[in-house]
Amino acid sequence: MSPTEIIELSAASAAEAIAAGSLDAGELFDAYRARASDDRQAGEQGLNCFTWVAPARPTESQHGPLAGVPLAVKDLFCTEGVPSQSGSRILEGYLPPYTASVVARLAESGAPLLAKTNQDEFAMGSSNENSAYGAVRNPWDRGRVPGGSSGGSAAAVAAGLAPWALGTDTGGSIRQPAALCGIVGLKPTYGAVSRYGMIAFASSLDQAGPLTREVRDAALLLRHMVGRDPCDATSLQFPHEIELPSAERLDGVRIGVPPELTGEGIEAGVLDAFAAALDRARELGASVRDISLAHAPHALSAYYVLAPAEASSNLARFDGVRYGLRAEGAEDLLEMYTRTRHDGFGSEVKRRIMLGTYALSSGYYEAYYGRAQRVRTKIAEDFRQAFEQVDLILTPTAPSVAFMLGEKTGDPLAMYLNDYCTVPMSLAGVPAISIPCGLADGLPVGLQLAGPNFSENRLLDAAHALELAIAFDGAPARV
Ligand code: GLN
């Protein structure tokens, strides 16, 4: 097979070809390594997807069900001896002494590390413009953002620079960049995947998940990610094996559409593609009805109290003593802390630390944090009630298609609105997947499917049936 033919294979097909002996794992690795290295060397002249690319193919041959299919991993997953910086200057050059459980588990299943991907600093952002290592560009249009915060992972998979990638999703950071880059992104049920070794943003929301070209690839990767980990007390044993999806129909599937997330504020082109996807679902035998997520319009407000509150606490550890950057020339300890954090953190991270510290401060705690927690409970309750009536909830993934670089950097609230449709599922902890459902203005639109806790198999099946029916054929021109 030529390198061009090799990179056209889906990850699952590549694994099958290696297992069948028709493809050499080393050649597969090299084909992607060459493409990823080119992009890395081009820096901001390229897509700028990567912060590190493996210098050579692995010396040992890979065994296990993933058969040597290489994996790109978001920068924030600690990987032993490999820079793991969470997109931040404050962790520049940090080489962890251990590897995140999920990355280690995938390596044991046969997926070697290809590269670390660029991201918004500490996963805060929706456009990948908050990285200390430069913005990532969207392969569909290099003047546009890939979405964030897992923008490097999404752009790399969409551009064929990696067969598949890991991202993390706190309020939408897997699903939204998947939508803006025209690929598949899945946020698992909270607790399904170990967070051990992920550089934390907001611990009660962070989840790792796959970004892939096809739904079947997402299922295959997820199968080897889930499970209880003694190093993460919030991780759970997944109640059953993740199956590779095969459904082609949706007969008997009850779909709910929340008017709260499918109306005001969503671009017309996105709503058109969403309506067309609902038509496909009906043709496949699903029933579609309105359901209410009455508190969903308050999700963003609650999220932007809770996530910064947790972040302000998680980021306290970056003080110039333990990791990475330390400002030189300080007169005393306090000045060293202050100058290190001043130099090391970007402006969005500083904004979140200030918001979170304020919300948690004595006298305001109940008014902000306590109240936001109560809103979160109401949102989770809305989902619980909705899932008594329907099997799945469908919404657009993001309110718009990919926007121009620089378009929203001056307006944090406009940027935060990108997560309008994804944050409710994060607060409720339920799984959700985004698949491409068409184009608007020549750019991909994402369709989000959400289900009850641990309904990943059902979600993947429905996403697979819709993927076949929608037949999104939108690979951007390969670069
Ligand atoms: N865009 C959201 C934020 O900035 C979500 C980020 C994420 O999911 N990591 O917080």
CSV table of C-alpha atoms and ligand atoms in Angstrom, one decimal:
chain,number,residue,atom,x,y,z
A,1,MET,CA,0.0,0.0,0.0
A,2,SER,CA,1.2,3.5,-0.8
A,3,PRO,CA,1.4,6.1,2.1
A,4,THR,CA,-1.6,7.8,0.4
A,5,GLU,CA,-3.7,4.6,0.5
A,6,ILE,CA,-2.6,3.9,4.0
A,7,ILE,CA,-3.8,7.2,5.4
A,8,GLU,CA,-7.2,6.8,3.7
A,9,LEU,CA,-7.9,3.7,5.9
A,10,SER,CA,-10.0,4.3,9.0
A,11,ALA,CA,-8.3,3.3,12.2
A,12,ALA,CA,-10.4,0.2,12.6
A,13,SER,CA,-9.7,-0.9,9.0
A,14,ALA,CA,-6.0,-0.2,9.6
A,15,ALA,CA,-6.1,-2.4,12.7
A,16,GLU,CA,-7.8,-5.2,10.7
A,17,ALA,CA,-5.3,-4.9,7.9
A,18,ILE,CA,-2.4,-5.2,10.3
A,19,ALA,CA,-4.0,-8.2,12.0
A,20,ALA,CA,-4.6,-9.8,8.6
A,21,GLY,CA,-1.0,-9.2,7.6
A,22,SER,CA,-1.8,-7.0,4.7
A,23,LEU,CA,-0.3,-3.8,6.3
A,24,ASP,CA,2.9,-3.4,8.3
A,25,ALA,CA,2.4,-1.6,11.6
A,26,GLY,CA,5.8,0.1,11.1
A,27,GLU,CA,4.9,1.5,7.7
A,28,LEU,CA,1.6,2.8,9.1
A,29,PHE,CA,3.4,4.5,11.9
A,30,ASP,CA,5.9,6.0,9.5
A,31,ALA,CA,3.2,7.2,7.1
A,32,TYR,CA,1.6,9.2,9.9
A,33,ARG,CA,4.8,10.3,11.5
A,34,ALA,CA,6.0,11.8,8.3
A,35,ARG,CA,2.8,13.8,7.9
A,36,ALA,CA,2.7,14.9,11.6
A,37,SER,CA,6.4,15.9,11.5
A,38,ASP,CA,5.8,18.1,8.4
A,39,ASP,CA,3.0,19.9,10.2
A,40,ARG,CA,5.1,20.3,13.4
A,41,GLN,CA,8.0,21.7,11.4
A,42,ALA,CA,5.8,24.1,9.5
A,43,GLY,CA,4.7,25.6,12.9
A,44,GLU,CA,2.1,28.3,12.5
A,45,GLN,CA,2.5,28.1,8.7
A,46,GLY,CA,0.9,24.6,8.9
A,47,LEU,CA,-2.1,23.6,11.0
A,48,ASN,CA,0.0,23.7,14.1
A,49,CYS,CA,-1.7,20.6,15.4
A,50,PHE,CA,1.2,19.2,17.4
A,51,THR,CA,3.4,20.2,20.4
A,52,TRP,CA,5.5,17.0,20.0
A,53,VAL,CA,5.9,14.2,17.4
A,54,ALA,CA,7.5,10.9,18.1
A,55,PRO,CA,11.1,11.0,16.8
A,56,ALA,CA,11.0,7.4,15.5
A,57,ARG,CA,8.7,4.4,15.2
A,58,PRO,CA,8.5,2.3,18.4
A,59,THR,CA,11.4,-0.1,18.8
A,60,GLU,CA,9.2,-3.0,20.0
A,61,SER,CA,6.4,-4.4,18.0
A,62,GLN,CA,2.9,-3.8,19.3
A,63,HIS,CA,0.6,-6.5,20.4
A,64,GLY,CA,-3.0,-6.4,21.3
A,65,PRO,CA,-6.4,-5.6,19.7
A,66,LEU,CA,-5.3,-2.1,18.5
A,67,ALA,CA,-2.6,-3.8,16.5
A,68,GLY,CA,-0.1,-0.9,16.3
A,69,VAL,CA,-2.4,1.9,15.1
A,70,PRO,CA,-0.7,5.1,16.3
A,71,LEU,CA,-2.5,7.5,18.6
A,72,ALA,CA,-2.3,11.3,18.9
A,73,VAL,CA,-2.9,12.5,22.5
A,74,LYS,CA,-3.9,15.9,23.8
A,75,ASP,CA,-1.0,17.7,25.4
A,76,LEU,CA,-2.6,17.5,28.9
A,77,PHE,CA,-2.3,13.7,29.2
A,78,CYS,CA,0.9,13.1,31.2
A,79,THR,CA,3.2,10.9,29.2
A,80,GLU,CA,6.4,9.7,30.7
A,81,GLY,CA,9.5,11.5,29.4
A,82,VAL,CA,7.5,13.4,26.8
A,83,PRO,CA,6.6,17.1,27.1
A,84,SER,CA,3.2,17.4,28.8
A,85,GLN,CA,2.3,21.1,29.1
A,86,SER,CA,-1.4,21.5,28.9
A,87,GLY,CA,-0.9,24.2,26.3
A,88,SER,CA,0.6,26.4,29.0
A,89,ARG,CA,3.9,28.3,29.3
A,90,ILE,CA,3.9,27.5,33.0
A,91,LEU,CA,4.5,23.8,32.2
A,92,GLU,CA,6.9,24.4,29.3
A,93,GLY,CA,9.3,21.5,29.0
A,94,TYR,CA,7.6,19.5,31.9
A,95,LEU,CA,8.5,15.8,31.5
A,96,PRO,CA,6.2,13.8,33.7
A,97,PRO,CA,7.7,10.7,35.5
A,98,TYR,CA,4.5,8.7,34.7
A,99,THR,CA,1.9,8.1,32.0
A,100,ALA,CA,-1.8,8.9,32.3
A,101,SER,CA,-3.8,5.6,33.0
A,102,VAL,CA,-5.9,5.9,29.8
A,103,VAL,CA,-2.8,6.5,27.6
A,104,ALA,CA,-1.0,3.5,29.3
A,105,ARG,CA,-4.1,1.4,28.9
A,106,LEU,CA,-4.3,2.1,25.1
A,107,ALA,CA,-0.6,1.5,24.7
A,108,GLU,CA,-1.1,-1.9,26.4
A,109,SER,CA,-3.9,-2.6,23.9
A,110,GLY,CA,-1.4,-1.9,21.1
A,111,ALA,CA,-1.8,1.8,20.3
A,112,PRO,CA,1.6,3.5,20.4
A,113,LEU,CA,2.1,7.2,21.0
A,114,LEU,CA,2.4,9.2,17.7
A,115,ALA,CA,2.2,12.8,18.9
A,116,LYS,CA,1.0,15.2,21.5
A,117,THR,CA,-1.6,17.7,20.3
A,118,ASN,CA,-1.9,21.4,20.7
A,119,GLN,CA,-4.8,22.6,22.9
A,120,ASP,CA,-6.2,25.7,24.6
A,121,GLU,CA,-4.2,26.4,27.8
A,122,PHE,CA,-5.5,24.1,30.6
A,123,ALA,CA,-8.4,23.2,28.3
A,124,MET,CA,-10.0,26.6,28.7
A,125,GLY,CA,-11.4,27.7,25.4
A,126,SER,CA,-13.5,27.0,22.4
A,127,SER,CA,-11.2,28.0,19.5
A,128,ASN,CA,-7.7,26.8,20.4
A,129,GLU,CA,-6.5,30.4,20.3
A,130,ASN,CA,-5.6,30.2,24.0
A,131,SER,CA,-2.6,27.9,23.5
A,132,ALA,CA,0.8,29.2,24.6
A,133,TYR,CA,2.1,27.3,21.5
A,134,GLY,CA,0.1,29.2,19.0
A,135,ALA,CA,-3.4,28.8,17.5
A,136,VAL,CA,-4.4,25.7,15.5
A,137,ARG,CA,-6.0,26.2,12.1
A,138,ASN,CA,-9.0,24.4,10.7
A,139,PRO,CA,-8.1,22.1,7.8
A,140,TRP,CA,-11.4,23.1,6.1
A,141,ASP,CA,-10.3,26.7,5.9
A,142,ARG,CA,-7.0,27.8,7.4
A,143,GLY,CA,-8.4,31.2,8.2
A,144,ARG,CA,-10.8,29.6,10.7
A,145,VAL,CA,-10.6,28.1,14.1
A,146,PRO,CA,-10.8,24.3,14.6
A,147,GLY,CA,-12.8,24.7,17.8
A,148,GLY,CA,-11.4,23.9,21.3
A,149,SER,CA,-10.1,23.0,23.6
A,150,SER,CA,-9.1,19.7,21.9
A,151,GLY,CA,-8.5,21.6,18.6
A,152,GLY,CA,-5.1,20.0,17.8
A,153,SER,CA,-6.6,16.5,18.1
A,154,ALA,CA,-9.6,17.4,16.0
A,155,ALA,CA,-7.7,19.2,13.2
A,156,ALA,CA,-5.1,16.4,13.1
A,157,VAL,CA,-7.7,13.7,12.6
A,158,ALA,CA,-9.7,15.7,10.1
A,159,ALA,CA,-6.6,16.5,8.0
A,160,GLY,CA,-5.3,12.9,8.1
A,161,LEU,CA,-2.3,13.7,10.2
A,162,ALA,CA,-3.3,11.0,12.8
A,163,PRO,CA,-5.7,8.0,12.4
A,164,TRP,CA,-7.4,8.9,15.7
A,165,ALA,CA,-6.8,11.0,18.8
A,166,LEU,CA,-7.6,11.5,22.5
A,167,GLY,CA,-9.2,14.7,23.7
A,168,THR,CA,-10.9,15.8,26.9
A,169,ASP,CA,-14.2,17.4,27.4
A,170,THR,CA,-15.2,19.5,30.4
A,171,GLY,CA,-18.0,21.5,28.8
A,172,GLY,CA,-17.7,20.5,25.1
A,173,SER,CA,-14.1,20.3,24.2
A,174,ILE,CA,-14.3,17.0,22.4
A,175,ARG,CA,-17.7,17.5,20.8
A,176,GLN,CA,-17.4,21.1,19.6
A,177,PRO,CA,-14.0,20.8,17.8
A,178,ALA,CA,-15.2,17.5,16.3
A,179,ALA,CA,-18.2,19.4,15.0
A,180,LEU,CA,-16.2,22.3,13.6
A,181,CYS,CA,-13.7,19.9,11.9
A,182,GLY,CA,-16.3,17.5,10.5
A,183,ILE,CA,-15.3,14.4,12.5
A,184,VAL,CA,-16.7,12.2,15.3
A,185,GLY,CA,-16.1,13.1,19.0
A,186,LEU,CA,-17.5,11.3,22.0
A,187,LYS,CA,-17.6,12.4,25.7
A,188,PRO,CA,-18.2,9.3,27.8
A,189,THR,CA,-20.3,9.1,30.9
A,190,TYR,CA,-18.5,10.9,33.8
A,191,GLY,CA,-16.4,8.3,35.6
A,192,ALA,CA,-16.3,5.8,32.7
A,193,VAL,CA,-12.6,6.7,31.9
A,194,SER,CA,-9.9,7.3,34.5
A,195,ARG,CA,-8.7,10.9,34.9
A,196,TYR,CA,-5.4,9.8,36.5
A,197,GLY,CA,-2.6,11.6,34.8
A,198,MET,CA,-4.8,14.2,33.1
A,199,ILE,CA,-3.7,17.7,34.0
A,200,ALA,CA,-6.9,18.8,35.7
A,201,PHE,CA,-9.2,21.7,34.7
A,202,ALA,CA,-12.5,21.0,36.5
A,203,SER,CA,-12.3,17.6,38.1
A,204,SER,CA,-16.1,17.1,38.5
A,205,LEU,CA,-16.5,17.6,34.7
A,206,ASP,CA,-13.3,16.5,32.9
A,207,GLN,CA,-13.6,13.3,30.8
A,208,ALA,CA,-11.3,11.8,28.2
A,209,GLY,CA,-12.8,10.6,25.0
A,210,PRO,CA,-12.0,9.7,21.3
A,211,LEU,CA,-11.9,11.9,18.3
A,212,THR,CA,-12.1,9.8,15.1
A,213,ARG,CA,-13.1,9.9,11.4
A,214,GLU,CA,-15.8,7.3,11.9
A,215,VAL,CA,-18.2,6.2,14.6
A,216,ARG,CA,-16.8,2.6,14.5
A,217,ASP,CA,-13.3,4.0,15.3
A,218,ALA,CA,-14.7,5.9,18.3
A,219,ALA,CA,-16.3,2.6,19.6
A,220,LEU,CA,-13.1,0.7,19.1
A,221,LEU,CA,-11.0,3.3,20.9
A,222,LEU,CA,-13.5,3.7,23.7
A,223,ARG,CA,-13.7,0.0,24.3
A,224,HIS,CA,-10.0,0.0,25.4
A,225,MET,CA,-10.3,3.3,27.4
A,226,VAL,CA,-13.1,2.5,29.9
A,227,GLY,CA,-12.9,0.9,33.3
A,228,ARG,CA,-12.2,1.4,36.9
A,229,ASP,CA,-8.7,2.6,37.9
A,230,PRO,CA,-7.6,2.4,41.5
A,231,CYS,CA,-5.7,5.7,40.9
A,232,ASP,CA,-9.0,7.6,40.3
A,233,ALA,CA,-11.6,7.2,43.0
A,234,THR,CA,-14.3,8.7,40.7
A,235,SER,CA,-13.7,6.0,38.0
A,236,LEU,CA,-16.2,3.2,37.6
A,237,GLN,CA,-16.3,-0.2,36.1
A,238,PHE,CA,-18.2,0.1,32.9
A,239,PRO,CA,-21.2,-2.2,33.2
A,240,HIS,CA,-20.7,-4.0,29.9
A,241,GLU,CA,-18.3,-4.2,27.0
A,242,ILE,CA,-18.4,-1.4,24.4
A,243,GLU,CA,-19.6,-3.1,21.2
A,244,LEU,CA,-18.6,-2.1,17.6
A,245,PRO,CA,-21.8,-0.5,16.2
A,246,SER,CA,-23.6,-2.2,13.4
A,247,ALA,CA,-27.1,-0.7,13.4
A,248,GLU,CA,-28.4,0.6,10.1
A,249,ARG,CA,-32.0,1.4,11.3
A,250,LEU,CA,-33.5,3.3,14.2
A,251,ASP,CA,-36.8,1.4,14.4
A,252,GLY,CA,-38.4,1.9,17.8
A,253,VAL,CA,-35.9,4.5,19.0
A,254,ARG,CA,-37.5,7.4,20.7
A,255,ILE,CA,-35.7,10.7,20.1
A,256,GLY,CA,-36.4,13.8,22.1
A,257,VAL,CA,-35.6,17.3,20.8
A,258,PRO,CA,-35.3,20.1,23.4
A,259,PRO,CA,-36.6,23.4,22.1
A,260,GLU,CA,-34.4,25.1,24.6
A,261,LEU,CA,-31.3,24.0,22.7
A,262,THR,CA,-32.6,24.1,19.1
A,263,GLY,CA,-33.9,27.6,18.6
A,264,GLU,CA,-32.6,31.0,19.5
A,265,GLY,CA,-28.9,31.7,19.1
A,266,ILE,CA,-28.3,28.8,16.6
A,267,GLU,CA,-27.3,29.8,13.1
A,268,ALA,CA,-29.8,29.2,10.4
A,269,GLY,CA,-27.5,26.9,8.4
A,270,VAL,CA,-26.9,24.8,11.4
A,271,LEU,CA,-30.6,24.5,12.1
A,272,ASP,CA,-31.2,23.5,8.5
A,273,ALA,CA,-28.6,20.7,8.7
A,274,PHE,CA,-30.1,19.6,12.1
A,275,ALA,CA,-33.6,19.5,10.6
A,276,ALA,CA,-32.4,17.4,7.7
A,277,ALA,CA,-30.7,15.0,10.2
A,278,LEU,CA,-34.0,14.6,12.1
A,279,ASP,CA,-35.7,13.8,8.8
A,280,ARG,CA,-33.1,11.0,8.2
A,281,ALA,CA,-33.8,9.7,11.8
A,282,ARG,CA,-37.5,9.5,11.0
A,283,GLU,CA,-36.8,7.7,7.7
A,284,LEU,CA,-34.7,5.2,9.6
A,285,GLY,CA,-37.8,4.4,11.8
A,286,ALA,CA,-37.2,6.6,14.9
A,287,SER,CA,-40.0,8.6,16.5
A,288,VAL,CA,-39.1,12.3,17.2
A,289,ARG,CA,-40.9,14.4,19.8
A,290,ASP,CA,-40.2,17.6,21.8
A,291,ILE,CA,-39.0,17.1,25.3
A,292,SER,CA,-38.2,19.9,27.8
A,293,LEU,CA,-34.8,20.6,29.4
A,294,ALA,CA,-36.2,23.5,31.2
A,295,HIS,CA,-33.1,24.5,33.1
A,296,ALA,CA,-30.7,24.0,30.2
A,297,PRO,CA,-30.6,27.8,29.3
A,298,HIS,CA,-29.0,28.3,32.8
A,299,ALA,CA,-26.3,25.7,32.2
A,300,LEU,CA,-23.7,28.1,30.9
A,301,SER,CA,-24.1,30.5,33.8
A,302,ALA,CA,-23.7,27.6,36.3
A,303,TYR,CA,-20.8,26.1,34.4
A,304,TYR,CA,-18.9,29.4,34.3
A,305,VAL,CA,-19.1,29.5,38.1
A,306,LEU,CA,-18.4,25.8,38.8
A,307,ALA,CA,-15.6,25.2,36.3
A,308,PRO,CA,-13.6,28.3,37.2
A,309,ALA,CA,-14.1,27.5,40.9
A,310,GLU,CA,-12.6,24.0,40.5
A,311,ALA,CA,-9.9,25.4,38.2
A,312,SER,CA,-8.8,28.0,40.7
A,313,SER,CA,-8.3,25.3,43.2
A,314,ASN,CA,-6.6,22.8,40.7
A,315,LEU,CA,-4.2,25.4,39.4
A,316,ALA,CA,-3.0,26.5,42.8
A,317,ARG,CA,-0.3,23.8,42.5
A,318,PHE,CA,1.5,25.8,39.7
A,319,ASP,CA,3.6,28.0,42.0
A,320,GLY,CA,7.1,27.8,40.6
A,321,VAL,CA,8.1,25.3,43.2
A,322,ARG,CA,6.9,21.9,42.0
A,323,TYR,CA,6.7,22.0,38.2
A,324,GLY,CA,7.9,23.8,35.1
A,325,LEU,CA,8.5,27.5,35.0
A,326,ARG,CA,10.0,29.5,37.9
A,327,ALA,CA,10.4,33.3,37.6
A,328,GLU,CA,14.0,34.3,38.3
A,329,GLY,CA,15.2,37.2,40.4
A,330,ALA,CA,12.4,37.4,43.0
A,331,GLU,CA,13.2,39.0,46.3
A,332,ASP,CA,11.1,36.6,48.4
A,333,LEU,CA,8.8,33.6,48.1
A,334,LEU,CA,5.6,35.6,47.6
A,335,GLU,CA,7.1,37.6,44.8
A,336,MET,CA,8.4,34.3,43.2
A,337,TYR,CA,4.9,32.8,43.3
A,338,THR,CA,3.3,36.0,41.9
A,339,ARG,CA,5.8,36.5,39.1
A,340,THR,CA,5.8,32.9,38.1
A,341,ARG,CA,2.0,32.9,37.8
A,342,HIS,CA,2.1,36.3,36.1
A,343,ASP,CA,4.5,35.1,33.4
A,344,GLY,CA,3.3,31.5,33.1
A,345,PHE,CA,-0.4,31.8,32.7
A,346,GLY,CA,-2.2,33.3,29.8
A,347,SER,CA,-5.1,35.8,30.1
A,348,GLU,CA,-8.0,33.4,29.8
A,349,VAL,CA,-6.5,31.2,32.6
A,350,LYS,CA,-6.0,34.3,34.8
A,351,ARG,CA,-9.6,35.3,34.1
A,352,ARG,CA,-10.9,31.9,35.2
A,353,ILE,CA,-8.6,31.8,38.4
A,354,MET,CA,-10.0,35.2,39.4
A,355,LEU,CA,-13.6,34.2,38.7
A,356,GLY,CA,-13.2,31.0,40.6
A,357,THR,CA,-11.4,32.5,43.5
A,358,TYR,CA,-14.1,35.2,43.8
A,359,ALA,CA,-16.9,32.6,43.6
A,360,LEU,CA,-15.4,30.5,46.4
A,361,SER,CA,-14.5,33.4,48.7
A,362,SER,CA,-16.0,33.6,52.1
A,363,GLY,CA,-19.3,35.4,52.1
A,364,TYR,CA,-19.9,34.7,48.4
A,365,TYR,CA,-19.6,31.0,48.4
A,366,GLU,CA,-23.3,30.3,49.0
A,367,ALA,CA,-24.5,33.0,46.6
A,368,TYR,CA,-22.4,31.7,43.6
A,369,TYR,CA,-21.0,28.2,44.1
A,370,GLY,CA,-23.9,26.9,46.2
A,371,ARG,CA,-26.4,28.3,43.8
A,372,ALA,CA,-24.6,27.0,40.7
A,373,GLN,CA,-24.5,23.5,42.3
A,374,ARG,CA,-28.3,23.7,42.8
A,375,VAL,CA,-28.8,24.6,39.1
A,376,ARG,CA,-26.5,21.7,38.2
A,377,THR,CA,-28.8,19.3,40.2
A,378,LYS,CA,-31.9,20.7,38.4
A,379,ILE,CA,-30.2,20.1,35.0
A,380,ALA,CA,-29.3,16.5,35.9
A,381,GLU,CA,-32.9,16.0,37.1
A,382,ASP,CA,-34.3,17.4,33.7
A,383,PHE,CA,-32.2,14.8,31.9
A,384,ARG,CA,-33.3,12.0,34.2
A,385,GLN,CA,-37.0,12.9,33.6
A,386,ALA,CA,-36.4,13.3,29.8
A,387,PHE,CA,-34.8,9.8,29.6
A,388,GLU,CA,-38.0,8.4,31.2
A,389,GLN,CA,-39.8,9.4,28.0
A,390,VAL,CA,-37.1,9.1,25.2
A,391,ASP,CA,-34.0,7.0,24.5
A,392,LEU,CA,-31.9,9.8,23.0
A,393,ILE,CA,-31.8,13.5,22.9
A,394,LEU,CA,-30.6,15.2,19.7
A,395,THR,CA,-29.4,18.8,19.4
A,396,PRO,CA,-26.9,20.7,17.2
A,397,THR,CA,-23.4,20.4,18.7
A,398,ALA,CA,-22.4,24.0,18.3
A,399,PRO,CA,-24.5,27.1,17.5
A,400,SER,CA,-22.3,28.0,14.5
A,401,VAL,CA,-19.8,26.5,12.0
A,402,ALA,CA,-16.1,27.3,12.4
A,403,PHE,CA,-15.6,31.0,12.8
A,404,MET,CA,-12.6,33.2,11.8
A,405,LEU,CA,-9.4,33.2,13.8
A,406,GLY,CA,-9.5,36.3,16.0
A,407,GLU,CA,-13.3,36.8,15.5
A,408,LYS,CA,-14.2,36.1,19.1
A,409,THR,CA,-11.0,36.6,21.1
A,410,GLY,CA,-12.0,40.0,22.3
A,411,ASP,CA,-15.4,38.9,23.6
A,412,PRO,CA,-15.2,36.1,26.2
A,413,LEU,CA,-19.0,35.9,26.4
A,414,ALA,CA,-19.4,35.3,22.7
A,415,MET,CA,-16.7,32.6,23.0
A,416,TYR,CA,-18.4,31.0,26.0
A,417,LEU,CA,-21.7,30.8,24.0
A,418,ASN,CA,-20.1,28.1,21.8
A,419,ASP,CA,-20.7,25.7,24.6
A,420,TYR,CA,-24.4,26.4,24.9
A,421,CYS,CA,-25.5,23.0,23.6
A,422,THR,CA,-22.8,20.9,25.1
A,423,VAL,CA,-22.4,22.2,28.7
A,424,PRO,CA,-25.8,20.8,29.9
A,425,MET,CA,-24.7,17.2,29.2
A,426,SER,CA,-21.4,17.9,31.0
A,427,LEU,CA,-23.1,19.2,34.1
A,428,ALA,CA,-25.5,16.2,34.1
A,429,GLY,CA,-22.6,13.8,33.5
A,430,VAL,CA,-24.3,11.9,30.7
A,431,PRO,CA,-22.6,10.7,27.6
A,432,ALA,CA,-22.9,12.5,24.2
A,433,ILE,CA,-21.4,12.1,20.8
A,434,SER,CA,-21.1,14.5,17.9
A,435,ILE,CA,-21.1,13.3,14.3
A,436,PRO,CA,-21.0,15.4,11.1
A,437,CYS,CA,-24.4,16.0,9.7
A,438,GLY,CA,-23.8,18.2,6.7
A,439,LEU,CA,-22.4,21.5,5.5
A,440,ALA,CA,-23.4,25.1,6.0
A,441,ASP,CA,-21.6,27.7,4.0
A,442,GLY,CA,-19.2,24.9,2.9
A,443,LEU,CA,-18.2,24.1,6.5
A,444,PRO,CA,-19.1,21.1,8.7
A,445,VAL,CA,-22.1,21.0,11.1
A,446,GLY,CA,-22.2,18.7,14.1
A,447,LEU,CA,-25.2,16.7,15.3
A,448,GLN,CA,-25.1,15.9,19.0
A,449,LEU,CA,-26.7,12.7,20.4
A,450,ALA,CA,-27.0,12.3,24.2
A,451,GLY,CA,-28.2,9.3,26.2
A,452,PRO,CA,-28.5,8.2,29.9
A,453,ASN,CA,-25.5,7.2,31.9
A,454,PHE,CA,-23.6,4.2,30.4
A,455,SER,CA,-25.8,4.2,27.3
A,456,GLU,CA,-22.7,4.5,25.1
A,457,ASN,CA,-23.5,1.3,23.1
A,458,ARG,CA,-27.0,2.7,22.2
A,459,LEU,CA,-25.5,6.1,21.4
A,460,LEU,CA,-22.8,4.6,19.1
A,461,ASP,CA,-25.4,2.4,17.4
A,462,ALA,CA,-27.7,5.3,16.7
A,463,ALA,CA,-24.8,7.5,15.6
A,464,HIS,CA,-23.6,4.7,13.3
A,465,ALA,CA,-27.1,4.3,11.6
A,466,LEU,CA,-27.3,8.1,11.2
A,467,GLU,CA,-23.7,8.3,9.9
A,468,LEU,CA,-24.6,5.8,7.1
A,469,ALA,CA,-27.8,7.5,6.2
A,470,ILE,CA,-26.3,11.0,6.2
A,471,ALA,CA,-23.3,9.8,4.3
A,472,PHE,CA,-21.3,12.9,5.1
A,473,ASP,CA,-18.6,13.0,2.5
A,474,GLY,CA,-16.6,15.9,3.5
A,475,ALA,CA,-12.9,15.2,4.0
A,476,PRO,CA,-11.2,18.5,3.5
A,477,ALA,CA,-8.5,18.5,0.9
A,478,ARG,CA,-5.6,16.5,2.3
A,479,VAL,CA,-2.7,18.7,3.2
B,1,GLN,N1,-15.0,25.9,26.1
B,1,GLN,C1,-15.3,25.5,27.4
B,1,GLN,C2,-14.4,26.3,28.4
B,1,GLN,O1,-13.7,27.1,28.0
B,1,GLN,C3,-15.1,24.0,27.6
B,1,GLN,C4,-13.8,23.6,27.6
B,1,GLN,C5,-13.6,22.1,27.8
B,1,GLN,O2,-14.5,21.4,27.6
B,1,GLN,N2,-12.4,21.8,28.3
B,1,GLN,O3,-14.4,26.0,29.6
